[in-house]
Short mmCIF file of C-alpha atoms and ligand atoms in Angstrom, two decimals:
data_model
loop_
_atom_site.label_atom_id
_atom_site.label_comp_id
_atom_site.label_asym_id
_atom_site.label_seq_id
_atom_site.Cartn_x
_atom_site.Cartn_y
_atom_site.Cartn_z
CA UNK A 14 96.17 74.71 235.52
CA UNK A 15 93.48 73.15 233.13
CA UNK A 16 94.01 70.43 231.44
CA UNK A 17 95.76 70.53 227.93
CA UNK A 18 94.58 69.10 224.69
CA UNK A 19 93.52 65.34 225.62
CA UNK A 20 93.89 64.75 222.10
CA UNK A 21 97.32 66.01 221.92
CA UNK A 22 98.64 64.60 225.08
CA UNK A 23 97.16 61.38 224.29
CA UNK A 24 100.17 61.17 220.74
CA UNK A 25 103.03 59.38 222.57
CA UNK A 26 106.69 61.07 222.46
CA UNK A 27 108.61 59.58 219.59
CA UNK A 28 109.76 55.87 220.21
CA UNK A 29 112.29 56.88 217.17
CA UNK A 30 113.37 59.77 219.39
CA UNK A 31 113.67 57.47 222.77
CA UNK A 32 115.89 55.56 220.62
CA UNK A 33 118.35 58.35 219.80
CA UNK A 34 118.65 59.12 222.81
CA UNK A 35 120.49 56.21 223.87
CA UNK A 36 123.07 57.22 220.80
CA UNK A 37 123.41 60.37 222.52
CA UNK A 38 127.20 60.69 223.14
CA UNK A 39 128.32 57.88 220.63
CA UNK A 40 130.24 58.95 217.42
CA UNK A 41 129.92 54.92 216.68
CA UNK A 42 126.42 55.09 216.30
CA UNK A 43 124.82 53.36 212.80
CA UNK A 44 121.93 54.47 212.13
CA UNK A 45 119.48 52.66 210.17
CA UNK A 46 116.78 54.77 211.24
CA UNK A 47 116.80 57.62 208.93
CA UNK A 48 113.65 58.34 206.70
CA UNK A 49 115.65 60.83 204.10
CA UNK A 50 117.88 59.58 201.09
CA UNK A 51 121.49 60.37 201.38
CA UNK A 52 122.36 61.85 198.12
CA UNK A 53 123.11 65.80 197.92
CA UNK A 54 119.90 67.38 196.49
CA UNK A 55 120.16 68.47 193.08
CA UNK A 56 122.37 71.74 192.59
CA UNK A 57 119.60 73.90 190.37
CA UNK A 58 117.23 73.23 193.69
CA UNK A 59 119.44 75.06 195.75
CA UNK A 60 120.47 77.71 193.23
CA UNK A 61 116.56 78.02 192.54
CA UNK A 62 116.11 78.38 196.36
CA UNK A 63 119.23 81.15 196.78
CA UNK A 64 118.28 83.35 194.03
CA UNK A 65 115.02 83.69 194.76
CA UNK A 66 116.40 85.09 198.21
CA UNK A 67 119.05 87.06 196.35
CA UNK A 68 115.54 88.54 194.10
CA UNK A 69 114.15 89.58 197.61
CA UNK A 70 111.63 86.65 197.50
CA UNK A 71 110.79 87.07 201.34
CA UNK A 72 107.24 87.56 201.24
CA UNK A 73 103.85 85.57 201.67
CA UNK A 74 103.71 83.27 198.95
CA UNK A 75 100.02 83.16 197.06
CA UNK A 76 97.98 80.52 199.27
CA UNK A 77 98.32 77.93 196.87
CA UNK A 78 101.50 77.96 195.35
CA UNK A 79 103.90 80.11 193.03
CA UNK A 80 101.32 80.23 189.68
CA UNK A 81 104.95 78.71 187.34
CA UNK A 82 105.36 75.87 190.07
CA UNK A 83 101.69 75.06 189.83
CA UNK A 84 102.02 74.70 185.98
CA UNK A 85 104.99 72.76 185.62
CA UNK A 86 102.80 70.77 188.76
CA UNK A 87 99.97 70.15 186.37
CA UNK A 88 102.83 69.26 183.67
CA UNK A 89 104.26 66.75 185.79
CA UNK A 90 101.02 65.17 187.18
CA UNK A 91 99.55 65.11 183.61
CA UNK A 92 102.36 63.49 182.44
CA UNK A 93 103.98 60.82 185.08
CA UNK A 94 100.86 60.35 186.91
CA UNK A 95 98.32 60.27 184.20
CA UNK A 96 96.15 62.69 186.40
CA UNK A 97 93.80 65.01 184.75
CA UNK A 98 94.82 68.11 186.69
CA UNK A 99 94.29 71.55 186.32
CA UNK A 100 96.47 73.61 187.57
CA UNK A 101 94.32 76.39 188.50
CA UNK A 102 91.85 74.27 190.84
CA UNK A 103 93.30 71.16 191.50
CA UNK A 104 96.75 71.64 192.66
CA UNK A 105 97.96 73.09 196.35
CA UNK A 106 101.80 73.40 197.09
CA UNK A 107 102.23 72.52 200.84
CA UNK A 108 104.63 72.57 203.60
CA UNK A 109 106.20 68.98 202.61
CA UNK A 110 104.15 65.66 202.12
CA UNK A 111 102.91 65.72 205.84
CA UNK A 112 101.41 68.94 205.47
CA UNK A 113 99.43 67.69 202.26
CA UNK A 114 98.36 64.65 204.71
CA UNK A 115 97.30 67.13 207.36
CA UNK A 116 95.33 69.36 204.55
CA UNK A 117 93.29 65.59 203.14
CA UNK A 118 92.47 65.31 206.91
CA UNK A 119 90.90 68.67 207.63
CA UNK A 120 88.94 68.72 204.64
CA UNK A 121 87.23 65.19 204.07
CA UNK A 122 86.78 64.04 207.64
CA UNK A 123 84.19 65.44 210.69
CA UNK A 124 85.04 64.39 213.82
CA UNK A 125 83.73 59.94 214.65
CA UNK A 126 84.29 59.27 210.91
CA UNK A 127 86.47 55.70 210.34
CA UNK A 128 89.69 55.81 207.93
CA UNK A 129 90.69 52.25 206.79
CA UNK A 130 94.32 51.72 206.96
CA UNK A 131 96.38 48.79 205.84
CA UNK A 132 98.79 48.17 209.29
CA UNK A 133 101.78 48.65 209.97
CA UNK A 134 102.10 51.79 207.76
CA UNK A 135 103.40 55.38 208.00
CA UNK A 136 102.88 56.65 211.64
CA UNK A 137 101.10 60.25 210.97
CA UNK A 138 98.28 58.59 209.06
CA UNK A 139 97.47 57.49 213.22
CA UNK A 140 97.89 60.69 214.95
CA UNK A 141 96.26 63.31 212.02
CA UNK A 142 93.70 60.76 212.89
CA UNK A 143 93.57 61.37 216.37
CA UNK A 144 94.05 65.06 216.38
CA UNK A 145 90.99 65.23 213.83
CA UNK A 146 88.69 62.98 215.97
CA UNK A 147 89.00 60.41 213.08
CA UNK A 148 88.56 56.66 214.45
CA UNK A 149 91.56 54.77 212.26
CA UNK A 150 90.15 50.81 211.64
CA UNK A 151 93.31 49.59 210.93
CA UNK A 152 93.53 46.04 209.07
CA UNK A 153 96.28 43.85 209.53
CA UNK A 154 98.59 43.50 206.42
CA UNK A 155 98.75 39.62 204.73
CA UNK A 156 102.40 38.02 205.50
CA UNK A 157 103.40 39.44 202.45
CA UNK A 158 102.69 42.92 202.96
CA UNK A 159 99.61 43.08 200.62
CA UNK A 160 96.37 44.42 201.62
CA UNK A 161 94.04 42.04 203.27
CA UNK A 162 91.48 43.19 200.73
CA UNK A 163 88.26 41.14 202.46
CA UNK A 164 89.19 42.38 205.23
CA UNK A 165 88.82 45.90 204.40
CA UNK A 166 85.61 45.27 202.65
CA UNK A 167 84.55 44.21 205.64
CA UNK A 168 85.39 46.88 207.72
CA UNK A 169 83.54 49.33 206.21
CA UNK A 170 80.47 50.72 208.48
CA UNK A 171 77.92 53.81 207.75
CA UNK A 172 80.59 55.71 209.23
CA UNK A 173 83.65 55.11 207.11
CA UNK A 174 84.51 57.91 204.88
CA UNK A 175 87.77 57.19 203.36
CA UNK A 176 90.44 54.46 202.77
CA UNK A 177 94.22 55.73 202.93
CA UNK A 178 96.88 54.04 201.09
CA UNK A 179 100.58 54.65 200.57
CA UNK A 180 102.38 52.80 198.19
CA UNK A 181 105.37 52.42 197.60
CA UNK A 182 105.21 51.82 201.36
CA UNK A 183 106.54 53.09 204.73
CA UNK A 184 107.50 51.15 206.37
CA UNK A 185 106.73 47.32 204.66
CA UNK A 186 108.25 48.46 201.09
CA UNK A 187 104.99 47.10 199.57
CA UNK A 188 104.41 48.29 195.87
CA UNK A 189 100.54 48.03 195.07
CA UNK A 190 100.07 45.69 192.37
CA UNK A 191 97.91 46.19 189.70
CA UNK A 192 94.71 43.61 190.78
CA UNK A 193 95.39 44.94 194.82
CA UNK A 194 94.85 48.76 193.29
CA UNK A 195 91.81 47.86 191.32
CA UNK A 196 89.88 45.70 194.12
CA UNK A 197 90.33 48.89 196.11
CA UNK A 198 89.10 51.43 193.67
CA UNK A 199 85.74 48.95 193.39
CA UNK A 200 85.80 49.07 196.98
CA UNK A 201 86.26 52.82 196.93
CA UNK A 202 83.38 53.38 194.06
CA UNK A 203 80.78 50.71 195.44
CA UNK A 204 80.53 52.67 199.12
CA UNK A 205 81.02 56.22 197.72
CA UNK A 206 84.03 56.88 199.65
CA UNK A 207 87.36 59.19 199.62
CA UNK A 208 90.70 57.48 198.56
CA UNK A 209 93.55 59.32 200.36
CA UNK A 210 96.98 58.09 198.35
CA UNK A 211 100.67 59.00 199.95
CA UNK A 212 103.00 58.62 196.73
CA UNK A 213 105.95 60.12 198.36
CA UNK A 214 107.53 57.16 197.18
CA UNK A 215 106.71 56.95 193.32
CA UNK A 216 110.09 57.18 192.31
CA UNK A 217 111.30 54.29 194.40
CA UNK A 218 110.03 50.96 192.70
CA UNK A 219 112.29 48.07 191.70
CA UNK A 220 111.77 45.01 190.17
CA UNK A 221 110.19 46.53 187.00
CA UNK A 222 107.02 47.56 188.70
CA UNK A 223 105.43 50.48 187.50
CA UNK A 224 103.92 53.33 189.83
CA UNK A 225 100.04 53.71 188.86
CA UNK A 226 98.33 56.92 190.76
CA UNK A 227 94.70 56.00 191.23
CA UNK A 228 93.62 59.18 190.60
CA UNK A 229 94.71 58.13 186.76
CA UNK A 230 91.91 55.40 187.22
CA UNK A 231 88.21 55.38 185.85
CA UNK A 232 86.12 57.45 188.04
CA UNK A 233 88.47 58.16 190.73
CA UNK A 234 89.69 62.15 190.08
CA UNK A 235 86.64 63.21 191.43
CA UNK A 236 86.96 60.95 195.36
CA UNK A 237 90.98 60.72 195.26
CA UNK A 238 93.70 63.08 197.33
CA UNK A 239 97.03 62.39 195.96
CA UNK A 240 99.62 63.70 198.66
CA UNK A 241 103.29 63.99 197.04
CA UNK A 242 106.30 65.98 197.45
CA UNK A 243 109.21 67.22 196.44
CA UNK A 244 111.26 65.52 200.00
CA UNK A 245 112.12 61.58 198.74
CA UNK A 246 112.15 62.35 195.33
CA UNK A 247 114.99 65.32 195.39
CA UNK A 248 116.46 64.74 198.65
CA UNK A 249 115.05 67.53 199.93
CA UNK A 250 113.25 66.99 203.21
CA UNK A 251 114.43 70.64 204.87
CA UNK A 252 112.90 72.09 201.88
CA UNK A 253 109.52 71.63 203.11
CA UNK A 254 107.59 71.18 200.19
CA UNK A 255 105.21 69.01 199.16
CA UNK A 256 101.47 69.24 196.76
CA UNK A 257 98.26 67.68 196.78
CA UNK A 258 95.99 66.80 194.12
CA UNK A 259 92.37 66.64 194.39
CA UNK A 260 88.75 68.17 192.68
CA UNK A 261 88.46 71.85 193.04
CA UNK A 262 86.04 71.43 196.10
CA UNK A 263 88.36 70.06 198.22
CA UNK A 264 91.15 72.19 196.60
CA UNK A 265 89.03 75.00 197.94
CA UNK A 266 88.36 73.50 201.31
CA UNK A 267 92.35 72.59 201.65
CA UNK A 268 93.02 76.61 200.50
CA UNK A 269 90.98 77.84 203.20
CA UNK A 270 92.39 75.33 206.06
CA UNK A 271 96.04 76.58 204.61
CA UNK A 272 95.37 80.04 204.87
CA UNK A 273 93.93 80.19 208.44
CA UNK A 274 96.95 77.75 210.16
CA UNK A 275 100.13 78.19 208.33
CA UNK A 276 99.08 81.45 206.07
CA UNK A 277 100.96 79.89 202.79
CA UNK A 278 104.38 77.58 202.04
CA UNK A 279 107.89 78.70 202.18
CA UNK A 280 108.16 81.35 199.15
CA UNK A 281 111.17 81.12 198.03
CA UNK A 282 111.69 77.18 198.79
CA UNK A 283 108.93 76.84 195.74
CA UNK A 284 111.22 78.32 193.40
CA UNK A 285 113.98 75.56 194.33
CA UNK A 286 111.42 73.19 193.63
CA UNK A 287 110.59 75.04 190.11
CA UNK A 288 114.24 74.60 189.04
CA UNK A 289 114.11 71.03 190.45
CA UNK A 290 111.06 70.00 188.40
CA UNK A 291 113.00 71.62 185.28
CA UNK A 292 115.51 69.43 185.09
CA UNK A 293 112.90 66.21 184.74
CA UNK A 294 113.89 62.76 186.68
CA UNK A 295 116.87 61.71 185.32
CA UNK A 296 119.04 62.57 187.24
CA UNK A 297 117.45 59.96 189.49
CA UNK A 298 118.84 56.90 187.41
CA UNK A 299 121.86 56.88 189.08
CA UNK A 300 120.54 57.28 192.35
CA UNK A 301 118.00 54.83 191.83
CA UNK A 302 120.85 51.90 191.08
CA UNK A 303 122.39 52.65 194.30
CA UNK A 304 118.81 52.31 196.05
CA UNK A 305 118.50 48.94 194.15
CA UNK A 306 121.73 47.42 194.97
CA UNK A 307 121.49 48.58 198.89
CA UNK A 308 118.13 46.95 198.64
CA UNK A 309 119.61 43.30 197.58
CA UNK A 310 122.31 43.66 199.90
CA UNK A 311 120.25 43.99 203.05
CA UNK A 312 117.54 41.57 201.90
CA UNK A 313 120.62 38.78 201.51
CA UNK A 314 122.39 39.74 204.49
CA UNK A 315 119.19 39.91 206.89
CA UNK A 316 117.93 36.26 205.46
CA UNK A 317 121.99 34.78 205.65
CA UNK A 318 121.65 36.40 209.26
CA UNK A 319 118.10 34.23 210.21
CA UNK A 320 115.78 36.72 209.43
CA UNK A 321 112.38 36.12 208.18
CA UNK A 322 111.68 38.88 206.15
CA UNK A 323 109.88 40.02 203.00
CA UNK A 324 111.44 41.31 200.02
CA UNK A 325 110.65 44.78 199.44
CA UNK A 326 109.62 46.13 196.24
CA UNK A 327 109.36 50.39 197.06
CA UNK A 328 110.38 52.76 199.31
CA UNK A 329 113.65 52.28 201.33
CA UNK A 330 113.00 50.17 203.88
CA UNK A 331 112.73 46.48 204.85
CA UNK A 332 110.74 45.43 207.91
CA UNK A 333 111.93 42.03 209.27
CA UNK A 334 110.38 39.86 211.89
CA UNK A 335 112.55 39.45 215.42
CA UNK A 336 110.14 36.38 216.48
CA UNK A 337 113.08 33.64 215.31
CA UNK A 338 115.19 35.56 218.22
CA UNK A 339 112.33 35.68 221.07
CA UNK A 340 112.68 39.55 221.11
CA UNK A 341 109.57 42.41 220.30
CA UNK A 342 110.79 45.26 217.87
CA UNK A 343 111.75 47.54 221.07
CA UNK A 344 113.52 44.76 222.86
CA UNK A 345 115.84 44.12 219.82
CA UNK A 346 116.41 47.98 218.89
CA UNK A 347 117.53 48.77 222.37
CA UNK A 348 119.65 46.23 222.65
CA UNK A 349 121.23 46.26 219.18
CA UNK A 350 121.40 50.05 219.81
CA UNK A 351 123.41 49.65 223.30
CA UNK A 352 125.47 46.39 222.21
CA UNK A 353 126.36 47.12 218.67
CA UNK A 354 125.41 50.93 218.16
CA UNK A 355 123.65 50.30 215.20
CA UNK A 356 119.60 52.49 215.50
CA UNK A 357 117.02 50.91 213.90
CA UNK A 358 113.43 51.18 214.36
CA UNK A 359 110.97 49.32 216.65
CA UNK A 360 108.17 48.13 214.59
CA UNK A 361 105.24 48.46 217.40
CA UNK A 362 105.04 52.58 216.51
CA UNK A 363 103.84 51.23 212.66
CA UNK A 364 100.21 50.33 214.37
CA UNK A 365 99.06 47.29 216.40
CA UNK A 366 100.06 44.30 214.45
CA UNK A 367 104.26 44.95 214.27
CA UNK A 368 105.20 44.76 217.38
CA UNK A 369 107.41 41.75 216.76
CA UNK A 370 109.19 43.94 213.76
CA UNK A 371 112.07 46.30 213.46
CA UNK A 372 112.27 48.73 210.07
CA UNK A 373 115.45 49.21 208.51
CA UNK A 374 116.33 52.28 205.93
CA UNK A 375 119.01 51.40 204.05
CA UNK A 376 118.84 54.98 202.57
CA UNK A 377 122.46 55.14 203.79
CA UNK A 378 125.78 54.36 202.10
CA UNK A 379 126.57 51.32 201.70
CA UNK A 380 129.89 50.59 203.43
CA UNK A 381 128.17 51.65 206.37
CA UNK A 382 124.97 49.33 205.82
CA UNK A 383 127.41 46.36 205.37
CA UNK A 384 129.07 47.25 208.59
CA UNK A 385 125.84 47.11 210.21
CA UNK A 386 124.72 44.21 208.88
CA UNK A 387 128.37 43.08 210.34
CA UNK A 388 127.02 44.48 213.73
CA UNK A 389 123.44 42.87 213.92
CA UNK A 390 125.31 39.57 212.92
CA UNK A 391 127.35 39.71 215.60
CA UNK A 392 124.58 40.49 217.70
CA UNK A 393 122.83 37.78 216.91
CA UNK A 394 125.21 35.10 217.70
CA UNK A 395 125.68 36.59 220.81
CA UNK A 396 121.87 36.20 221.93
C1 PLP B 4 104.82 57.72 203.64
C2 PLP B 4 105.27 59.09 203.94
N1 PLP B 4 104.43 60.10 203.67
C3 PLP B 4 104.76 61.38 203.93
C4 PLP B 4 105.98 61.68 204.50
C5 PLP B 4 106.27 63.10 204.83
O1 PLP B 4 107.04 63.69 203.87
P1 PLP B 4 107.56 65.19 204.01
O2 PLP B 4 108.93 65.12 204.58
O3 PLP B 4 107.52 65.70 202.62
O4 PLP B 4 106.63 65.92 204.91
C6 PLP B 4 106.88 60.66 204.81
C7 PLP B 4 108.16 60.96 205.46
O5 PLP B 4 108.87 60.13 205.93
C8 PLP B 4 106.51 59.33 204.52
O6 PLP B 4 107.33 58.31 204.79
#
């Protein structure tokens, strides 16, 4: 036969999935591995999502959305994000957030452009990248998790076309302050470039930080793609829905990419989502407190356990360092997977600068995160 896709073949098989194998078989299994909230997603999504099946909702969907989603979109956006959208050409509903990334890729990049990415960070960023022909210069993170701004100024080359950032982030929990966001923008502005922004996350900020979209910013509607969705924020990940938010051109680019590879976004999903965006966000206060506390209780535990690790301030994760035990990422989540049955995540499939990391959700109740902290101290002591 002739050779497949090199570009394809050349995305490794899931190192998350190589894990779960190993839990294949256990009903003891912890897993800290998950990237999906656990709370029940809000009832009126579901009813939204059901009646619109009951009202023989079965169809395409327009290419860009369900015209009432896109409004209350455009609503949202306006509002929360401070982003002067229009509904009509700046808004596309997607099939989740990835799908969104996947539409900012085909429509900014041609093949041998360079995409500056802070590393580690969320693992599709690398292989949209590679199945685009898009060269990712990826720039190690400071210790803290903030972006080595110099750095990134100085990776720039004729050929660089856009910087990506995702914040809150996946996998470091690093919430963009307000003097990282802005260097970037002047970076962005002073070498006419694209600023790709992942805020899957916005809802997920502690510590009294505030979520700023950079699209909100001075000069930046016009050379920012905001990729969001409805997944993190609703617990909704089998929904598949997400949006992006860009100028009409590339809203008209990512329209024509859409219609030609998936032909339009689960119809009748987009009226869950309708019903969801109804009932605003505060439902999420509750949920949010939960996030919070889980969040101290796994940053106390992992230090008490000998873990150097940085306090997260987004997202659910925490990505501690396994150098103090002499093991890489995969060495300690294989072991801790077969010794204490607790799945967490090697850090090495984050980029090329966490090998010697493991990520932790701890988007998971929390008797069972104190049991495997329990677990991973035991483990330790054992080494
Ligand atoms: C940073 C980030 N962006 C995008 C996504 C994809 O979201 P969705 O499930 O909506 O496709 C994820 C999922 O884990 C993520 O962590």
């Amino acid at each position: 036969m002739r050779e497949p896709s090199q570009r394809v073949s050349k995305a490794p098989k899931s190192a998350i999935r190589e894990l779960f194998d190993l839990a294949l078989g256990r009903s003891d299994v912890i897993s800290l591995g998950i990237g999906q909230p656990d709370f029940t997603t809000p009832e009126p999504a579901i009813q939204g999502n059901i009646n619109a099946l009951k009202n023989k909702i079965t169809m395409y969907a327009p290419t860009r959305g369900v015209p009432e989603l896109l409004e209350l979109l455009e609503k949202k956006v306006n509002t929360f994000n401070k982003i002067n959208a229009n509904w009509r050409d700046n808004i596309i509903v997607t099939n989740g957030g990835s799908q969104a990334i996947t539409l900012a890729f085909a429509t900014i990049f041609n093949p041998g452009d360079e995409l500056i990415i802070s590393s580690p960070n969320f693992l599709s960023y690398f292989y949209c990248a590679l199945f685009f022909g898009v060269k990712v210069v990826e720039v190690e993170r400071n210790k803290n998790f903030s972006p080595n701004i110099e750095k990134i100024r100085n990776s720039i080359t004729s050929k660089t076309k856009a910087i990506l950032i995702n914040s809150p982030n996946n996998p470091t929990g690093h919430v963009l302050n307000q003097t990282e966001l802005k260097k970037i923008v002047e970076i962005i502005i002073e070498n006419d470039l694209y600023l790709i922004t992942d805020e899957v996350y916005e809802n997920y900020i502690y510590d009294g930080l505030k979520h700023v979209s950079p699209a909100s910013l001075n000069g930046m509607f016009e050379r920012t793609i905001t990729v969001n969705a409805m997944s993190k924020s609703f617990s909704a990940t089998g929904f598949r829905i997400g949006y992006a938010v860009a100028s009409k051109e590339i809203i008209d680019l990512m329209e024509k990419f859409h219609q030609y590879t998936v032909a339009g976004t689960n119809h009748a999903a987009q009226y869950g989502f309708i019903e969801a965006l109804k009932m605003g966000i505060n439902f999420f206060e509750e949920i949010y407190q939960s996030f919070d506390k889980r969040r101290n209780l796994v940053y106390i535990r992992l230090k008490e356990i000998g873990f150097d690790l940085v306090k997260p301030h987004g997202a659910f994760y925490v990505m501690p360092s396994t150098k103090n035990f002499n093991l890489t990422g995969k060495e300690f989540s294989q072991k801790l997977m077969k010794e204490q049955a607790v799945a967490v995540v090697p850090g090495g499939v984050f980029g090329s600068f966490s090998d010697h990391m493991i990520r932790i959700s701890y988007a998971t109740e929390i008797e069972k995160i104190k049991e495997a902290m329990n677990r991973i101290e035991k483990f330790i002591h054992k080494i």
